[in-house]
Short mmCIF file of C-alpha atoms in Angstrom, two decimals:
data_model
loop_
_atom_site.label_atom_id
_atom_site.label_comp_id
_atom_site.label_asym_id
_atom_site.label_seq_id
_atom_site.Cartn_x
_atom_site.Cartn_y
_atom_site.Cartn_z
CA LEU M 1 14.12 19.14 18.10
CA ALA M 2 17.36 20.96 19.01
CA LYS M 3 18.12 23.59 15.98
CA THR M 4 21.93 22.89 14.98
CA THR M 5 23.94 25.21 13.23
CA GLN M 6 27.31 23.83 11.08
CA PRO M 7 29.70 25.54 8.45
CA ILE M 8 28.43 25.15 5.10
CA SER M 9 31.61 23.77 3.71
CA MET M 10 35.07 22.84 4.72
CA ASP M 11 38.06 22.32 2.51
CA SER M 12 40.91 19.80 3.65
CA TYR M 13 43.98 17.95 1.95
CA GLU M 14 44.76 14.06 2.22
CA GLY M 15 46.45 13.06 5.63
CA GLN M 16 45.00 16.17 7.54
CA GLU M 17 42.42 16.14 10.65
CA VAL M 18 39.39 17.68 10.04
CA ASN M 19 36.98 19.26 12.79
CA ILE M 20 33.68 20.17 12.22
CA THR M 21 31.94 22.12 14.66
CA CYS M 22 28.34 22.28 15.31
CA SER M 23 26.13 24.56 17.29
CA HIS M 24 23.16 23.56 19.54
CA ASN M 25 22.52 26.08 21.88
CA ASN M 26 18.91 25.12 22.61
CA ILE M 27 19.62 21.23 23.27
CA ALA M 28 17.18 19.38 25.57
CA THR M 29 18.58 17.57 28.53
CA ASN M 30 17.70 14.25 26.84
CA ASP M 31 18.81 15.00 23.51
CA TYR M 32 21.82 13.08 21.82
CA ILE M 33 24.04 14.47 19.10
CA THR M 34 24.20 12.33 15.91
CA TRP M 35 26.12 12.78 13.07
CA TYR M 36 25.36 11.48 9.62
CA GLN M 37 27.54 11.09 6.56
CA GLN M 38 26.57 11.39 2.99
CA PHE M 39 27.99 10.36 -0.19
CA PRO M 40 26.75 11.65 -3.42
CA SER M 41 23.81 9.31 -4.89
CA GLN M 42 23.73 7.69 -1.53
CA GLY M 43 21.59 8.06 1.42
CA PRO M 44 22.92 9.26 4.79
CA ARG M 45 24.69 6.81 6.75
CA PHE M 46 25.03 7.10 10.66
CA ILE M 47 28.49 7.62 11.91
CA ILE M 48 28.54 8.46 15.55
CA GLN M 49 26.13 9.06 18.44
CA GLY M 50 27.32 10.78 22.00
CA TYR M 51 25.30 12.73 25.05
CA LYS M 52 28.56 14.59 26.82
CA THR M 53 32.25 14.12 26.66
CA LYS M 54 34.39 12.02 24.04
CA VAL M 55 33.06 9.14 21.91
CA THR M 56 35.25 7.28 19.59
CA ASN M 57 34.78 4.85 16.91
CA GLU M 58 36.54 3.43 13.79
CA VAL M 59 35.22 6.39 11.65
CA ALA M 60 35.45 9.61 13.82
CA SER M 61 35.67 11.04 17.32
CA LEU M 62 33.02 13.25 19.00
CA PHE M 63 33.75 15.86 21.14
CA ILE M 64 30.82 17.38 23.41
CA PRO M 65 31.89 20.08 26.39
CA ALA M 66 30.04 19.96 29.41
CA ASP M 67 27.57 22.53 28.43
CA ARG M 68 26.33 20.76 25.51
CA LYS M 69 25.82 23.62 23.53
CA SER M 70 28.12 22.66 20.83
CA SER M 71 30.08 19.61 19.63
CA THR M 72 33.04 19.09 17.48
CA LEU M 73 33.17 15.76 15.00
CA SER M 74 37.05 14.82 14.15
CA LEU M 75 37.90 13.23 11.19
CA PRO M 76 41.15 11.89 11.69
CA ARG M 77 43.99 11.50 8.68
CA VAL M 78 41.33 12.04 5.85
CA SER M 79 41.29 10.56 2.65
CA LEU M 80 39.71 11.39 -1.03
CA SER M 81 36.83 9.28 0.07
CA ASP M 82 36.27 10.96 3.22
CA THR M 83 34.67 13.74 0.71
CA ALA M 84 31.02 13.99 1.43
CA VAL M 85 28.13 15.98 3.30
CA TYR M 86 28.23 15.76 7.13
CA TYR M 87 25.24 16.47 9.05
CA CYS M 88 24.88 17.04 12.98
CA LEU M 89 21.39 16.54 14.55
CA GLY M 90 20.05 16.69 17.83
CA THR M 91 17.82 13.65 18.50
CA GLY M 92 15.89 13.09 21.58
CA GLY M 93 13.30 10.88 23.71
CA LEU M 94 10.60 9.76 21.20
CA ASP M 95 10.96 12.15 18.34
CA TYR M 96 11.53 10.31 15.30
CA LYS M 97 11.87 13.04 12.86
CA LEU M 98 15.52 13.52 11.88
CA SER M 99 15.80 17.11 11.19
CA PHE M 100 18.64 17.42 8.42
CA GLY M 101 19.74 20.95 7.56
CA ALA M 102 22.21 21.42 4.42
CA GLY M 103 25.05 19.89 6.39
CA THR M 104 28.51 20.41 6.12
CA THR M 105 30.24 19.85 2.41
CA VAL M 106 34.08 18.32 3.08
CA THR M 107 35.74 18.35 0.32
CA VAL M 108 39.24 16.41 0.58
CA ARG M 109 41.92 17.33 -1.89
CA ALA M 110 45.13 15.18 -3.01
CA GLY K 1 17.87 -8.24 3.32
CA ALA K 2 21.20 -6.58 4.29
CA GLY K 3 20.45 -3.52 3.85
CA VAL K 4 17.40 -0.81 3.04
CA SER K 5 16.57 -1.62 -0.92
CA GLN K 6 14.62 1.07 -2.98
CA SER K 7 13.52 0.99 -6.54
CA PRO K 8 13.45 2.43 -8.82
CA SER K 9 16.98 4.06 -8.60
CA ASN K 10 15.72 6.31 -11.28
CA LYS K 11 12.25 7.52 -12.51
CA VAL K 12 11.60 10.15 -15.20
CA THR K 13 7.95 10.59 -15.45
CA GLU K 14 5.79 13.27 -17.50
CA LYS K 15 4.00 15.98 -15.66
CA GLY K 16 0.61 14.80 -14.26
CA LYS K 17 1.65 11.09 -14.42
CA ASP K 18 1.25 8.94 -11.16
CA VAL K 19 4.38 7.27 -9.75
CA GLU K 20 4.83 4.36 -7.21
CA LEU K 21 8.01 4.23 -5.19
CA ARG K 22 8.92 1.15 -3.21
CA CYS K 23 11.21 0.32 -0.14
CA ASP K 24 12.05 -2.82 1.08
CA PRO K 25 13.33 -2.11 5.02
CA ILE K 26 15.92 -4.34 6.84
CA SER K 27 14.15 -7.54 8.04
CA GLY K 28 12.83 -7.01 11.49
CA HIS K 29 12.90 -3.21 11.58
CA THR K 30 9.88 -2.20 12.65
CA ALA K 31 10.10 1.54 12.00
CA LEU K 32 10.20 2.90 8.60
CA TYR K 33 10.60 6.57 7.36
CA TRP K 34 10.54 8.06 3.91
CA TYR K 35 12.39 11.44 3.45
CA ARG K 36 12.79 13.86 0.53
CA GLN K 37 15.86 15.50 -0.44
CA ARG K 38 15.75 18.46 -3.11
CA LEU K 39 19.23 19.55 -4.91
CA GLY K 40 21.42 20.48 -2.48
CA GLN K 41 19.67 20.54 0.32
CA GLY K 42 18.87 18.57 3.30
CA LEU K 43 16.57 15.97 3.93
CA GLU K 44 12.68 16.60 4.51
CA PHE K 45 10.58 14.22 6.59
CA LEU K 46 7.38 12.88 5.21
CA ILE K 47 5.78 9.82 6.66
CA TYR K 48 6.62 7.25 9.68
CA PHE K 49 5.39 3.89 10.27
CA GLN K 50 5.74 1.99 13.18
CA GLY K 51 4.78 -1.43 13.51
CA ASN K 52 0.76 -1.58 13.23
CA SER K 53 0.31 2.18 14.86
CA ALA K 54 -1.10 4.42 12.52
CA PRO K 55 1.42 6.39 10.56
CA ASP K 56 2.40 9.93 10.89
CA LYS K 57 1.86 11.67 7.86
CA SER K 58 2.12 15.37 9.01
CA GLY K 59 5.32 15.77 6.46
CA LEU K 60 3.37 15.04 3.53
CA PRO K 61 3.52 18.26 1.31
CA SER K 62 0.13 17.76 -0.37
CA ASP K 63 -3.07 15.26 -0.61
CA ARG K 64 -1.06 14.07 -3.86
CA PHE K 65 1.02 12.18 -1.63
CA SER K 66 0.35 8.76 -0.07
CA ALA K 67 2.33 6.04 1.41
CA GLU K 68 1.50 2.44 2.55
CA ARG K 69 3.03 -0.15 4.64
CA THR K 70 1.91 -4.00 4.86
CA GLY K 71 2.75 -5.08 8.19
CA GLU K 72 6.62 -4.55 8.97
CA SER K 73 7.51 -4.92 5.56
CA VAL K 74 7.62 -3.34 1.86
CA SER K 75 6.23 0.32 1.77
CA THR K 76 5.28 2.14 -1.44
CA LEU K 77 5.01 6.17 -1.92
CA THR K 78 2.77 7.03 -4.35
CA ILE K 79 2.66 10.52 -6.07
CA GLN K 80 -0.40 11.47 -7.73
CA ARG K 81 -0.39 13.92 -10.68
CA THR K 82 3.00 14.64 -10.64
CA GLN K 83 4.38 18.18 -10.43
CA GLN K 84 8.01 19.72 -11.51
CA GLU K 85 8.55 20.47 -7.97
CA ASP K 86 8.34 17.12 -6.84
CA SER K 87 11.41 16.26 -8.61
CA ALA K 88 13.72 15.29 -5.59
CA VAL K 89 15.58 12.30 -4.23
CA TYR K 90 12.82 10.34 -2.19
CA LEU K 91 14.64 8.34 0.75
CA CYS K 92 13.58 5.64 2.63
CA ALA K 93 15.24 4.59 6.13
CA SER K 94 14.48 2.06 8.79
CA SER K 95 15.44 1.50 12.03
CA PRO K 96 14.77 -1.51 14.63
CA ASP K 97 12.35 0.63 16.67
CA ARG K 98 11.20 4.26 16.81
CA GLU K 99 13.91 4.81 19.72
CA SER K 100 16.81 3.82 17.82
CA TYR K 101 18.70 6.86 16.15
CA GLY K 102 20.98 4.23 13.93
CA TYR K 103 18.66 4.86 11.10
CA THR K 104 19.65 2.48 7.77
CA PHE K 105 18.91 4.58 4.48
CA GLY K 106 18.53 3.41 1.18
CA SER K 107 20.05 4.78 -1.63
CA GLY K 108 16.90 6.77 -2.59
CA THR K 109 14.68 7.15 -5.95
CA ARG K 110 15.93 10.01 -8.08
CA LEU K 111 12.39 11.31 -9.45
CA THR K 112 12.54 13.64 -12.39
CA VAL K 113 9.58 15.27 -13.76
CA VAL K 114 9.42 16.75 -16.88
#
């Protein structure tokens, strides 16, 4: 499994864009980058996954440069309800043991 | 059901007692996982079930922990002779197959050992 490093916490205000960068220097060729979101008292929720370049869905965008040693999750125009812990994971092949670190706690203020 | 259901949502038990936690995965999901999450920490893998294959128990922290799953349905995680360090949220997740990373997690069971 790729080891990932991400900031412990980030603060933002409503309406701003939040960008969380994750480092994964030893990512394997067949690894994907997957992000989960976890609200208090809930299990993590899958939000986006990508291999390289850019992926966008209704929740977020994921940017992965050509060298794939890092990735950036972008949350556009955050609201108070986006306050959560965001986890970056390297996932690949048949390794199903997802490795969740401490994640990034994003706090959105009014 | 529509999502992964776990019960009970909260459990307080006395040290030394046995507890049983239940997980109902999404219908049709062949893969089922148990994780443990201590306060303020990430998730710790415990055990994995895939169809009728032998489960991967490599994450179970001690022989006091065991889990069962009947076919592709309900799973139970049992902790015997609970200790205070067992206090955590126990999360269950399911996915359509082992290569699918769109896991769906339940809301967990918060276990407090007093």
